[in-house]
Short mmCIF file of C-alpha atoms in Angstrom, two decimals:
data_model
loop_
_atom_site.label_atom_id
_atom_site.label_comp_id
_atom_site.label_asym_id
_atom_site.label_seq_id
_atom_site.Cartn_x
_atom_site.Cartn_y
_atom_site.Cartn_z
CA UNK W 1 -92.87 27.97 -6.09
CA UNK W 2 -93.75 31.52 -6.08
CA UNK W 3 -94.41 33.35 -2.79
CA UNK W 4 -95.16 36.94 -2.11
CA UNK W 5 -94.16 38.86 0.75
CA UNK W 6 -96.61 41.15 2.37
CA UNK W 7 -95.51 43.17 5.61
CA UNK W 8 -96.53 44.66 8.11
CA UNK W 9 -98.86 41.85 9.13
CA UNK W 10 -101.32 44.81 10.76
CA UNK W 11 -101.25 48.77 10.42
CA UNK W 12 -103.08 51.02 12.52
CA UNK W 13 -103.87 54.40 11.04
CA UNK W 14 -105.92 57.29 11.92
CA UNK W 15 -109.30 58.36 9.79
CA UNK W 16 -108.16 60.79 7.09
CA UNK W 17 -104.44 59.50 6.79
CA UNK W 18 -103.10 57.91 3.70
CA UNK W 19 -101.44 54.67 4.07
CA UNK W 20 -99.20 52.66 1.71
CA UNK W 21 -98.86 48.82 1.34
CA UNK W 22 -96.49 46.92 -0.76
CA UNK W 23 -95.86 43.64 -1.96
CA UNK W 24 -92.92 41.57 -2.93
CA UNK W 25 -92.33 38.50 -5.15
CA UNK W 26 -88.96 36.59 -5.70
CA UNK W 27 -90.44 35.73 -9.43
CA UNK W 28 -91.45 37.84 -12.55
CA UNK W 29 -95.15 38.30 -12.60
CA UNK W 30 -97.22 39.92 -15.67
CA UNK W 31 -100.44 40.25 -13.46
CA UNK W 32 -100.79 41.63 -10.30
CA UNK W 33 -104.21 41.83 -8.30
CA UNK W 34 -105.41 43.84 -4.84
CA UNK W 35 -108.34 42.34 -3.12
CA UNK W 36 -109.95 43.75 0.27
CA UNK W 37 -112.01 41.26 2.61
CA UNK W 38 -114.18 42.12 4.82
CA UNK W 39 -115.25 39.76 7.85
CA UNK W 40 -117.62 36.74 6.72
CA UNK W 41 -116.99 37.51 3.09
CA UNK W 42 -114.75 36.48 0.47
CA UNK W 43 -112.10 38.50 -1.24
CA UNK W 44 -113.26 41.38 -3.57
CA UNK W 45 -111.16 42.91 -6.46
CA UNK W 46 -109.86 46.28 -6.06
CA UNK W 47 -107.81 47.07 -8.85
CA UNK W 48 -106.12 44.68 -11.69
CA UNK W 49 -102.55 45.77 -13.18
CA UNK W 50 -101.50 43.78 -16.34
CA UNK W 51 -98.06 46.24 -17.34
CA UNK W 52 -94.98 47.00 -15.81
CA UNK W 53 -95.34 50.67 -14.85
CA UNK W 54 -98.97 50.75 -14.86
CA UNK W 55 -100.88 53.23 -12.07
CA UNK W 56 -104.45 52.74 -12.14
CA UNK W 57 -106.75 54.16 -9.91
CA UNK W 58 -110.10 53.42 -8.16
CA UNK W 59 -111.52 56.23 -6.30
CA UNK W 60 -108.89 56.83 -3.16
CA UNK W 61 -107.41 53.68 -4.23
CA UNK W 62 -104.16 53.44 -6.48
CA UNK W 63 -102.08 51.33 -7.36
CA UNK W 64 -98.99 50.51 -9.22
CA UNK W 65 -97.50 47.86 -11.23
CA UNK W 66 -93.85 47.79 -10.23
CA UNK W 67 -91.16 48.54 -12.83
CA UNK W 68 -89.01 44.96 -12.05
CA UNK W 69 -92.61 43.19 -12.11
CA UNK W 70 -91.37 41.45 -9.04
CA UNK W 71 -93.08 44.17 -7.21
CA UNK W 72 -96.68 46.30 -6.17
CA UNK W 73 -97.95 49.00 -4.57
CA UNK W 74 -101.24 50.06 -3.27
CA UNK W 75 -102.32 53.69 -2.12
CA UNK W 76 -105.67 54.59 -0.06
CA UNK W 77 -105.81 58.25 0.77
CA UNK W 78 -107.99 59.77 2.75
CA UNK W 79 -108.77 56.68 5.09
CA UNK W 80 -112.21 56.06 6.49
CA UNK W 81 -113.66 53.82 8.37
CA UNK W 82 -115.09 51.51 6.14
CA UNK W 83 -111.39 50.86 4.59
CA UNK W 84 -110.81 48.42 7.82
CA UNK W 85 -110.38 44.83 6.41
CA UNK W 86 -107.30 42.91 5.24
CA UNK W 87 -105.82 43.68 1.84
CA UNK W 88 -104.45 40.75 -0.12
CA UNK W 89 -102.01 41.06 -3.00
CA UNK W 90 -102.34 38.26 -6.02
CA UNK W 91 -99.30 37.35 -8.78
CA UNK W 92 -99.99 35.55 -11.97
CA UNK W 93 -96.74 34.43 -13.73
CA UNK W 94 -96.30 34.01 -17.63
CA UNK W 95 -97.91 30.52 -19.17
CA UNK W 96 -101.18 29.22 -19.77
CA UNK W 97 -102.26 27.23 -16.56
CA UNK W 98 -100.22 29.22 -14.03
CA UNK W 99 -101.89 30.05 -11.08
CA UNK W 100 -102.75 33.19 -9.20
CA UNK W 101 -101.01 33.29 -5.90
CA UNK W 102 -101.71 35.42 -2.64
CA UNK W 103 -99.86 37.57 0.01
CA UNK W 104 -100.80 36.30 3.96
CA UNK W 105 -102.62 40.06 3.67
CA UNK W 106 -102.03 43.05 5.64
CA UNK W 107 -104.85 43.80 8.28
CA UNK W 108 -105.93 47.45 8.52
CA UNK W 109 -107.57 49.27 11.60
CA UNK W 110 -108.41 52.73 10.75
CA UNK W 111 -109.04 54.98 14.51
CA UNK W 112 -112.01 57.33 14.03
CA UNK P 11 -125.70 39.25 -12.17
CA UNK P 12 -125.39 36.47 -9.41
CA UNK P 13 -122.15 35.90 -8.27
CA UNK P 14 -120.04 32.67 -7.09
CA UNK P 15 -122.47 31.10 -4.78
CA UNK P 16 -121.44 28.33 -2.50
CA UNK P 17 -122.65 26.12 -0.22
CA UNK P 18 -122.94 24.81 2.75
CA UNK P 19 -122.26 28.23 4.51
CA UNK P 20 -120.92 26.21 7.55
CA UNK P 21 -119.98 22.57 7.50
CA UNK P 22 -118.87 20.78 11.05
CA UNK P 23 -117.39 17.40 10.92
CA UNK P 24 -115.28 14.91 12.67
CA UNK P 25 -111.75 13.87 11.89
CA UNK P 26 -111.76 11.10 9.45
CA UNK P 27 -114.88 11.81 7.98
CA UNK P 28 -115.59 12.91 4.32
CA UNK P 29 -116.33 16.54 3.70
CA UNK P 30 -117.82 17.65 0.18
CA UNK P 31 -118.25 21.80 -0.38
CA UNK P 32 -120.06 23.41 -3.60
CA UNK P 33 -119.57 26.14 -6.00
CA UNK P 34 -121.63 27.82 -8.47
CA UNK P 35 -120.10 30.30 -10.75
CA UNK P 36 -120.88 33.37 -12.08
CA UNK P 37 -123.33 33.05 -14.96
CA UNK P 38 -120.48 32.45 -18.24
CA UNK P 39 -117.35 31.94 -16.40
CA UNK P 40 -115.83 28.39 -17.37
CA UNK P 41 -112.94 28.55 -14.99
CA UNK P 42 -113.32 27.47 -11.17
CA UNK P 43 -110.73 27.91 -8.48
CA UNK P 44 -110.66 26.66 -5.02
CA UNK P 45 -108.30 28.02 -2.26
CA UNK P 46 -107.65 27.21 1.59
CA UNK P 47 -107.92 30.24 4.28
CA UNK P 48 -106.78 28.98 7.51
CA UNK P 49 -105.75 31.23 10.23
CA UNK P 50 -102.84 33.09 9.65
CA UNK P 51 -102.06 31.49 6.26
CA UNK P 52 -103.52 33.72 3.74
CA UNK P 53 -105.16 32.29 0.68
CA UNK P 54 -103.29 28.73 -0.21
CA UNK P 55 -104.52 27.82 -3.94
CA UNK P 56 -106.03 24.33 -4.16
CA UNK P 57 -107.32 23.16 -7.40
CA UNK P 58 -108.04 24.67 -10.45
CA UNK P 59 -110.81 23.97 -13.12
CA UNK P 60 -111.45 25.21 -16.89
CA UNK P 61 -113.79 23.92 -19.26
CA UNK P 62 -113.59 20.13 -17.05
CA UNK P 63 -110.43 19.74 -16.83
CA UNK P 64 -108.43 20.58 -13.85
CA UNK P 65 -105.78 22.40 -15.16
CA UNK P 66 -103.16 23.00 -11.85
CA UNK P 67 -103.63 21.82 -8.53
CA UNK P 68 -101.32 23.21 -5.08
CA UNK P 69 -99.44 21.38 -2.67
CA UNK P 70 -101.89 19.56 -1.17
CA UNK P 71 -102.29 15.76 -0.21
CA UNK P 72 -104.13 13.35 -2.72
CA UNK P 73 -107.07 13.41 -0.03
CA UNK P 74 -108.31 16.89 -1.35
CA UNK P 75 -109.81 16.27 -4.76
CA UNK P 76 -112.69 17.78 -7.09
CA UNK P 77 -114.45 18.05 -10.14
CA UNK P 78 -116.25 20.35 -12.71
CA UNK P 79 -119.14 19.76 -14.03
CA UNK P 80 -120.73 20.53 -17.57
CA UNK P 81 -122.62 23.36 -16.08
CA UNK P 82 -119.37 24.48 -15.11
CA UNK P 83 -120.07 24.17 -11.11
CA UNK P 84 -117.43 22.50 -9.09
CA UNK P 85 -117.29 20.48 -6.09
CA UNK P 86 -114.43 20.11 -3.50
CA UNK P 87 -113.74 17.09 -1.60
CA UNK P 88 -111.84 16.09 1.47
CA UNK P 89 -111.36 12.83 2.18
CA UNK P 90 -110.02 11.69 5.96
CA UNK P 91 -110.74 14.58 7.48
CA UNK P 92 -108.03 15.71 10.01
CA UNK P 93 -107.81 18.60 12.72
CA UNK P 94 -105.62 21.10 10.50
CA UNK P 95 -108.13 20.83 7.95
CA UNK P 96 -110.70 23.43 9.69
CA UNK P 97 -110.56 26.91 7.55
CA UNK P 98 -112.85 28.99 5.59
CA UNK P 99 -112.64 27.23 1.87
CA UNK P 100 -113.05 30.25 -0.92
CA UNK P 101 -114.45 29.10 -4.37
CA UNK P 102 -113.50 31.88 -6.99
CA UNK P 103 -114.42 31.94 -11.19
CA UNK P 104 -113.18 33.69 -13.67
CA UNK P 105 -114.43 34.14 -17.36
CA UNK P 106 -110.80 33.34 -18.98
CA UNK P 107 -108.18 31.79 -17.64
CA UNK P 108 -105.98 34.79 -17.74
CA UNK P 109 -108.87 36.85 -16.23
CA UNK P 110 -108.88 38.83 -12.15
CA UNK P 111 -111.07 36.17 -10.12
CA UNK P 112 -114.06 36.23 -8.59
CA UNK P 113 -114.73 35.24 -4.96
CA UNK P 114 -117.54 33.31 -3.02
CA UNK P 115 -118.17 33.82 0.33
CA UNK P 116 -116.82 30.49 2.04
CA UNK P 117 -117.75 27.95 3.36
CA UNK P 118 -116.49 27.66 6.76
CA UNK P 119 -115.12 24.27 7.78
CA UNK P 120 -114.62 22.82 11.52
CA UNK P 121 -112.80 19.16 11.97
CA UNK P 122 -113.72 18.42 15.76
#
């Protein structure tokens, strides 16, 4: 089945940096989702890609649709506190009842 | 707008037992999805629901099993409980099938 490959596990950064997280798939997807949780809560969407190439943005947030749509990116500049939480990437393949899969998430600490 | 409601928050059983964990979507989304967090592990998709019918289901034993109902709630059941089974269970809906999902807040299960 499809898995996606999210690395570093954790990332420490310092308030005000910008910080860049990836995710990898060994299959074609034609949707890719970024979700943040935040301790106690569930996942919530961040930003929803649907076409190769796509960069959408969402305040400091961007991200981007990878050109091989095996592959996304997600940008936060300007890191503040409140960004700590673990980031998931989701994959949808093509065909009606195929289901969204997740990265293990990355956790971020941001250092005031 | 309510969103995906679930409950209990917290649910503590003992291995063998029977465990059984609700969802209520968001007001007009027909599809439910269910997914395992366990430590570590990310988000491991579990069963899938649209309009009644489950439409995919993960790699997961016969013991975990749900249903949707006409209102389009779901419930999640887990039959012979065992240790490996404790995690926080995440119901999610959608609107369409193809559609970014929507997250719950969990209900957090302990197999003593």
């Amino acid at each position: 089945g499809q898995q996606l490959n999210q690395s570093p596990q954790s990332m420490f950064i310092q308030e005000g940096e910008d910080v860049s997280m990836n995710c990898t798939s060994s299959s074609i997807f034609n949707t890719w989702l970024w979700y943040k949780q935040d301790p106690g809560e569930g996942p919530v969407l961040l930003i929803a890609l649907y076409k190769a190439g796509e960069l959408t943005p969402n305040g400091r947030l961007t991200a981007q649709f990878g050109i091989t749509r095996k592959d996304s990116f997600l940008n936060i500049s300007a890191s503040i506190p409140s960004d700590v939480g673990i980031y998931f990437c989701a994959g949808r393949p093509t065909g009606a009842n195929s289901k969204l899969t997740f990265g293990k998430g990355i956790t971020l600490s941001v250092r005031p | 707008e309510a969103g995906v409601t679930q409950s209990p928050t917290h649910l503590i059983k003992t291995r063998g037992q029977q465990a059984t964990l609700r969802c209520s979507p968001i007001s007009g989304h027909t599809s439910v999805y269910w997914y395992q967090q366990a430590l570590g592990l990310g988000l491991q998709f579990l069963l899938w629901y649209d309009e009644g019918e489950e439409r995919n289901r993960g790699n997961f034993p016969p013991r975990f099993s749900g249903r949707q109902f006409p209102n389009y709630s779901s419930e999640l059941n887990v039959n012979a409980l065992e240790l490996e089974d404790s995690a926080l269970y995440l119901c999610a809906s959608s609107p369409l099938m193809a559609s970014p999902l929507h997250f719950g807040n969990g209900t957090r299960l302990t197999v003593t």
